[in-house]
Short mmCIF file of C-alpha atoms in Angstrom, two decimals:
data_model
loop_
_atom_site.label_atom_id
_atom_site.label_comp_id
_atom_site.label_asym_id
_atom_site.label_seq_id
_atom_site.Cartn_x
_atom_site.Cartn_y
_atom_site.Cartn_z
CA MET F 539 134.16 68.40 112.37
CA LEU F 540 136.47 71.13 113.32
CA LYS F 541 140.02 69.45 114.02
CA ILE F 542 141.56 71.44 115.54
CA PHE F 543 144.55 69.60 116.82
CA LEU F 544 146.31 68.87 113.60
CA PHE F 545 148.00 71.77 113.68
CA ILE F 546 149.68 74.63 115.95
CA SER F 547 149.14 77.85 115.57
CA THR F 548 152.07 79.76 116.27
CA VAL F 549 149.60 82.28 118.57
CA PRO F 550 149.98 81.00 121.57
CA MET F 551 153.21 81.21 122.12
CA ALA F 552 153.41 84.26 119.64
CA PHE F 553 150.90 85.88 122.54
CA ALA F 554 151.57 84.11 125.62
CA ASP F 555 152.00 86.98 128.98
CA LEU F 556 151.84 89.63 125.08
CA LEU F 557 149.46 92.62 127.08
CA GLY F 558 149.97 95.31 124.91
CA GLU F 559 151.89 96.21 121.32
CA ALA F 560 152.44 99.39 119.58
CA LYS F 561 154.76 101.11 116.32
CA VAL F 562 157.47 103.54 117.37
CA GLY F 563 159.44 104.50 113.52
CA ASP F 564 160.75 101.04 112.83
CA ASN F 565 160.53 99.14 115.70
CA ILE F 566 157.76 97.19 117.83
CA LEU F 567 157.06 97.95 121.53
CA LYS F 568 156.13 94.46 122.79
CA TYR F 569 154.64 94.50 127.24
CA TYR F 570 156.07 91.79 128.74
CA ASN F 571 154.31 91.13 132.23
CA GLY F 572 151.85 87.78 132.72
CA HIS F 573 152.03 85.04 134.97
CA LEU F 574 155.29 83.50 132.93
CA ASP F 575 157.24 87.00 131.95
CA GLN F 576 157.26 89.01 135.60
CA THR F 577 161.85 88.64 136.24
CA ILE F 578 164.70 89.77 137.03
CA PHE F 579 166.05 92.13 135.00
CA SER F 580 168.68 89.78 133.18
CA THR F 581 166.05 87.69 132.29
CA ALA F 582 163.86 90.24 130.45
CA VAL F 583 167.18 91.47 128.57
CA VAL F 584 167.63 87.62 127.43
CA SER F 585 163.96 87.60 126.51
CA CYS F 586 164.12 90.24 124.20
CA MET F 587 167.19 89.25 122.81
CA GLN F 588 165.53 86.06 121.78
CA LYS F 589 162.86 87.88 120.32
CA GLY F 590 165.69 89.95 117.54
CA GLY F 591 165.66 92.95 120.13
CA GLU F 592 166.51 94.30 122.81
CA LEU F 593 165.72 95.97 126.27
CA VAL F 594 163.49 99.59 126.05
CA MET F 595 166.15 101.86 126.11
CA PRO F 596 163.58 105.49 126.10
CA LYS F 597 165.98 108.07 125.58
CA ASN F 598 164.01 111.33 124.60
CA ALA F 599 159.92 111.79 125.64
CA TYR F 600 158.73 110.44 122.83
CA LEU F 601 159.65 106.84 123.31
CA ASN F 602 158.80 108.14 126.84
CA ASP F 603 154.99 108.09 126.22
CA ALA F 604 154.66 105.59 123.93
CA VAL F 605 156.73 102.94 126.46
CA ALA F 606 154.39 104.05 128.96
CA ASP F 607 151.45 103.43 126.93
CA VAL F 608 151.87 100.56 125.96
CA ALA F 609 153.45 99.11 129.64
CA GLN F 610 149.26 100.57 130.31
CA GLY F 611 149.77 101.55 134.59
CA GLY F 612 152.67 98.12 134.24
CA ILE F 613 155.89 97.94 136.40
CA VAL F 614 158.60 97.49 134.36
CA TRP F 615 161.96 97.13 133.65
CA ILE F 616 164.32 99.21 131.17
CA GLY F 617 167.46 99.15 129.35
CA GLY F 618 169.45 100.96 132.15
CA GLY F 619 171.76 100.71 134.84
CA ASP F 620 174.81 101.20 137.12
CA LEU F 621 175.84 98.35 136.48
CA PHE F 622 178.90 99.08 135.67
CA ALA F 623 180.15 101.66 138.05
CA ALA F 624 177.90 102.82 141.47
CA ASP F 625 174.92 106.00 140.35
CA ASN F 626 176.79 106.32 136.98
CA TYR F 627 173.81 105.33 135.39
CA GLU F 628 174.18 104.61 131.83
CA TRP F 629 171.93 102.57 129.26
CA ASN F 630 172.40 99.00 128.20
CA ASP F 631 174.02 100.04 125.19
CA GLY F 632 177.41 102.08 126.84
CA GLU F 633 175.41 105.19 126.28
CA ARG F 634 175.81 108.31 129.13
CA ILE F 635 171.74 108.62 129.86
CA GLU F 636 170.84 111.95 129.10
CA TRP F 637 167.52 113.04 128.91
CA SER F 638 166.10 111.55 131.91
CA ASN F 639 163.30 111.02 134.03
CA TRP F 640 163.78 110.29 137.26
CA ASP F 641 160.87 110.75 140.43
CA SER F 642 162.09 113.28 142.09
CA GLY F 643 164.42 111.62 145.54
CA GLU F 644 165.51 109.00 142.54
CA PRO F 645 167.47 107.75 141.60
CA ASN F 646 168.62 106.57 145.84
CA ASP F 647 170.88 103.88 145.69
CA ASN F 648 168.27 102.47 147.91
CA ASN F 649 170.17 98.77 148.61
CA GLY F 650 173.49 99.93 147.97
CA GLU F 651 174.66 97.58 145.04
CA LYS F 652 174.29 97.76 141.81
CA ASN F 653 170.57 98.83 140.60
CA CYS F 654 168.62 99.41 137.33
CA ILE F 655 165.41 101.02 135.75
CA GLN F 656 162.50 100.09 136.45
CA THR F 657 159.26 102.03 136.10
CA SER F 658 156.40 102.44 137.81
CA TYR F 659 154.21 103.67 134.50
CA THR F 660 151.46 106.16 136.17
CA ASP F 661 150.40 109.42 134.97
CA ARG F 662 153.95 110.84 135.58
CA ARG F 663 155.59 108.38 133.82
CA LYS F 664 158.67 108.11 135.99
CA TRP F 665 161.43 105.76 136.45
CA SER F 666 162.92 104.21 140.01
CA ASP F 667 165.91 102.52 140.70
CA HIS F 668 165.49 98.96 141.91
CA ASP F 669 167.20 95.97 142.80
CA CYS F 670 168.48 94.44 140.20
CA CYS F 671 166.98 90.67 140.42
CA THR F 672 163.59 91.73 142.14
CA ASP F 673 160.59 91.09 139.79
CA ALA F 674 159.00 93.54 137.10
CA GLY F 675 157.29 93.40 133.88
CA TYR F 676 158.71 94.55 130.39
CA VAL F 677 159.32 96.02 127.20
CA CYS F 678 160.80 94.50 124.18
CA GLN F 679 161.57 96.97 121.35
CA ILE F 680 161.94 95.21 118.41
CA PRO F 681 162.69 95.76 114.72
CA ASP F 682 159.71 95.69 112.87
CA ALA F 683 161.59 93.95 109.76
CA VAL F 684 162.50 90.72 111.99
CA SER F 685 158.86 89.75 112.45
CA ALA F 686 158.64 85.58 112.30
CA PRO F 687 156.55 84.39 109.90
CA PHE F 688 152.75 84.08 111.35
CA GLU F 689 154.16 86.06 114.06
CA TYR F 690 150.27 87.90 114.06
CA SER F 691 148.47 84.66 112.69
CA GLU F 692 146.08 82.25 114.32
CA PHE F 693 144.41 78.98 112.08
CA THR F 694 142.31 76.97 111.76
CA ALA F 695 142.54 72.97 109.84
CA TYR F 696 139.45 71.75 108.61
CA ALA F 697 140.73 68.23 107.95
CA ASP F 698 137.45 65.27 108.79
CA SER F 699 135.93 64.67 105.06
CA THR F 700 132.93 66.40 105.66
CA ASP F 701 135.26 69.34 105.95
CA ARG F 702 136.60 68.92 102.37
CA ARG F 703 136.40 71.26 99.91
CA SER F 704 137.16 72.67 96.98
CA TYR F 705 139.77 75.04 96.50
CA SER F 706 137.35 78.03 95.41
CA GLU F 707 134.96 76.63 98.23
CA ALA F 708 137.65 76.62 100.86
CA LYS F 709 138.51 80.06 99.61
CA GLN F 710 134.15 81.18 100.40
CA PHE F 711 133.91 79.21 103.70
CA CYS F 712 137.33 81.53 104.89
CA GLU F 713 136.08 84.41 104.01
CA ARG F 714 132.70 84.24 105.20
CA ARG F 715 134.22 83.30 109.22
CA ARG F 716 136.08 86.42 108.51
CA SER F 717 138.99 85.24 107.93
CA ARG F 718 140.38 83.68 104.43
CA LEU F 719 142.61 80.51 103.39
CA VAL F 720 146.72 80.32 104.63
CA LEU F 721 148.63 82.88 102.72
CA LEU F 722 152.18 81.32 101.31
CA ARG F 723 153.75 84.14 100.17
CA ASN F 724 157.90 82.89 99.50
CA GLY F 725 159.83 79.68 100.33
CA ASP F 726 160.25 80.68 104.20
CA ASP F 727 156.43 80.54 104.49
CA VAL F 728 156.32 77.20 103.40
CA THR F 729 158.92 75.38 105.50
CA PHE F 730 157.70 77.53 108.73
CA LEU F 731 154.22 76.39 107.87
CA GLN F 732 155.86 72.86 107.19
CA SER F 733 157.31 72.48 110.30
CA MET F 734 153.96 73.38 112.49
CA LEU F 735 151.86 71.47 111.16
CA ILE F 736 151.29 67.73 113.37
CA ASP F 737 149.42 65.61 110.45
CA ASP F 738 150.25 61.93 109.21
CA GLY F 739 152.42 63.60 106.89
CA ILE F 740 150.04 62.23 103.33
CA THR F 741 147.66 64.79 104.57
CA GLN F 742 147.24 68.20 101.56
CA PHE F 743 145.63 70.91 102.39
CA TRP F 744 144.48 73.12 100.63
CA ILE F 745 146.38 77.50 100.71
CA ASP F 746 146.61 80.82 98.83
CA ASN F 747 150.19 81.61 96.83
CA GLY F 748 148.72 85.08 96.13
CA GLN F 749 148.73 84.14 92.53
CA GLU F 750 145.21 83.10 90.25
CA GLU F 751 146.34 79.91 88.69
CA SER F 752 145.39 76.00 88.41
CA PRO F 753 145.68 73.23 88.88
CA CYS F 754 146.18 75.67 92.78
CA PRO F 755 148.44 75.03 95.48
CA SER F 756 148.45 72.73 98.40
CA VAL F 757 151.54 71.65 101.04
CA SER F 758 151.86 68.92 103.82
CA SER F 759 153.85 68.21 106.86
CA SER F 760 156.44 66.91 104.05
CA VAL F 761 155.19 68.56 100.40
CA PHE F 762 154.56 71.04 98.66
CA SER F 763 152.35 70.40 95.74
CA THR F 764 149.77 71.75 92.80
CA ASP F 765 146.58 69.55 92.40
CA ASP F 766 142.85 69.53 90.97
CA CYS F 767 141.03 72.88 92.05
CA GLN F 768 138.15 70.70 92.06
CA GLU F 769 139.53 68.29 94.15
CA PRO F 770 137.96 68.25 98.25
CA MET F 771 140.64 68.35 100.16
CA ALA F 772 141.81 70.13 104.07
CA PHE F 773 141.95 73.55 104.66
CA LEU F 774 144.05 75.88 106.65
CA CYS F 775 141.98 78.97 107.61
CA GLU F 776 144.05 82.18 108.66
CA GLU F 777 143.15 85.49 111.25
CA VAL F 778 145.74 87.91 111.48
CA ALA F 779 146.36 90.22 114.53
CA PRO F 780 146.78 93.94 113.21
CA HIS F 781 150.58 95.14 111.78
CA GLY F 782 151.69 96.99 109.70
CA LEU F 783 151.39 99.88 111.11
CA SER F 784 151.92 103.02 109.83
CA VAL F 785 151.46 106.56 110.93
CA SER F 786 152.51 109.25 108.25
CA GLU F 787 153.37 111.90 110.91
CA GLU F 788 154.92 110.22 113.64
CA GLN F 789 156.95 114.11 115.07
CA LEU F 790 154.60 117.11 114.37
CA THR F 791 155.92 120.27 115.11
CA VAL F 792 153.97 123.48 113.73
CA GLU F 793 153.23 126.66 114.42
CA PRO F 794 149.57 127.63 115.63
CA GLY F 795 147.07 127.62 113.24
CA MET F 796 148.02 125.31 110.76
CA HIS F 797 146.03 122.74 109.86
CA LEU F 798 146.75 119.18 109.76
CA ASN F 799 146.03 115.46 108.45
CA VAL F 800 147.82 112.57 109.69
CA ASP F 801 146.90 109.04 108.56
CA CYS F 802 147.17 105.86 110.06
CA SER F 803 146.48 102.39 108.57
CA ALA F 804 147.43 98.53 109.55
CA SER F 805 146.83 95.14 108.29
CA GLY F 806 145.11 92.64 109.37
CA VAL F 807 141.91 89.51 109.00
CA PRO F 808 139.89 90.50 109.31
CA VAL F 809 140.29 94.20 108.50
CA PRO F 810 141.08 96.25 112.05
CA GLU F 811 139.42 99.21 112.98
CA VAL F 812 141.13 102.18 112.81
CA ALA F 813 140.63 105.23 115.62
CA TRP F 814 142.40 107.60 117.31
CA TYR F 815 142.26 108.74 120.50
CA ARG F 816 143.64 111.00 123.70
CA ASP F 817 144.54 110.31 126.66
CA GLY F 818 142.13 107.80 125.81
CA VAL F 819 139.69 109.71 124.43
CA TYR F 820 137.98 109.17 120.94
CA VAL F 821 139.23 111.30 118.88
CA PRO F 822 136.02 113.46 117.12
CA ASN F 823 137.78 115.58 114.36
CA GLN F 824 138.95 111.75 112.30
CA ARG F 825 137.91 110.16 108.59
CA HIS F 826 137.71 106.65 108.56
CA GLY F 827 138.17 104.48 106.26
CA ILE F 828 138.90 100.79 105.64
CA GLY F 829 142.21 100.14 107.86
CA SER F 830 142.78 103.24 108.68
CA SER F 831 141.72 106.46 110.48
CA THR F 832 143.18 110.67 109.43
CA LEU F 833 143.00 112.55 112.19
CA VAL F 834 142.63 116.28 111.54
CA VAL F 835 143.67 119.55 113.44
CA HIS F 836 142.30 122.46 112.28
CA GLY F 837 143.98 125.46 113.40
CA VAL F 838 146.13 123.57 114.95
CA SER F 839 146.32 125.74 119.23
CA ALA F 840 148.58 125.25 122.67
CA ASP F 841 144.66 122.96 123.50
CA ASP F 842 145.57 120.53 120.79
CA VAL F 843 149.62 119.97 121.55
CA GLY F 844 150.16 116.02 122.41
CA MET F 845 150.42 112.28 122.48
CA TYR F 846 148.26 111.22 119.71
CA VAL F 847 147.28 107.85 120.08
CA CYS F 848 146.66 105.51 116.82
CA GLU F 849 144.66 101.60 117.28
CA ALA F 850 143.74 99.18 115.62
CA VAL F 851 141.93 96.11 116.64
CA ASN F 852 139.36 93.32 115.36
CA GLU F 853 138.95 90.28 116.95
CA VAL F 854 142.09 86.64 116.46
CA GLY F 855 140.27 82.97 117.47
CA GLY F 856 137.87 84.96 119.62
CA LYS F 857 139.88 87.40 121.66
CA LEU F 858 140.58 91.40 120.58
CA ARG F 859 143.93 92.27 119.28
CA SER F 860 145.75 95.09 118.95
CA MET F 861 148.39 97.75 117.76
CA LYS F 862 148.61 100.80 117.97
CA GLY F 863 151.26 103.89 117.22
CA TYR F 864 151.64 107.10 117.54
CA SER F 865 151.82 111.40 117.15
CA PHE F 866 153.32 114.25 118.85
CA LEU F 867 152.41 116.88 118.56
CA GLU F 868 153.88 120.49 119.07
CA THR F 869 153.97 124.00 118.12
CA VAL F 870 156.59 126.66 117.85
CA PRO F 871 155.51 130.59 118.47
CA ASN F 872 154.95 131.77 115.34
CA GLN F 873 157.35 133.23 112.66
CA GLU F 874 157.22 137.31 112.41
#
């Protein structure tokens, strides 16, 4: 029998109203615009800070295009406004806005008071100024390095007497369900996992610590131990949404006629399917690997200039999860 309330998964929290996710440089863009995340500007700023990042500040066309893509046409706050002096628009970090993407007639100081920058990321990807106390979604820019343990994981606990298995049987059981025995890589993972267990404090669950050893590792809400690998025991299976996405070349300026290969890869359980798209259309010239794909451009021309989107997708908890990455291609004239 499947016991689903012995364990609290992090995914309902990590993905609550998280509608899009993308990797740009060393940062993850996270788009929030669900029922719980329509909010005023100041709350969006605080929410991003609580997540370990900041409200995104698209200071160049590349980042603006990436934000537009991850926001999927939604109306969102970005991190800027004339909060300290009327009509003096600055980013939240105090830098004056140099590159901008204002819509025609914007900013128009529509209420005669302080305004914040809101975007309606349609195909034009333009900005406008709005009353900071209106509601909108928002995009956070969060360093990849601050990702919490198990942020991309969802767990299923098997603890009924009829479900208990030996260590190797538990691993095989999880693998047959396109998941894995939950992987703990360090002491922080153990502590975090124990904090989420809401069992009786006695039930031990088989876990994987990435090492081949006997006896085998197990954990309860209070104890990390090792046990006889043949002992029937409860266990935890883990599915992992796409993460750790990497694009080999995020910004390319090349001469016409050059040949390009741009690699994209991502991790996840089950292994995500990775593919390149341009303007929402699958790019035919790519080579697929396990959890990876290589964009191939033969003889670059002006027609190839633009933004290419790499998307990694798998199924976690019965829902499709995805992460995107980008490669922006420009050309320069041939050098004579």
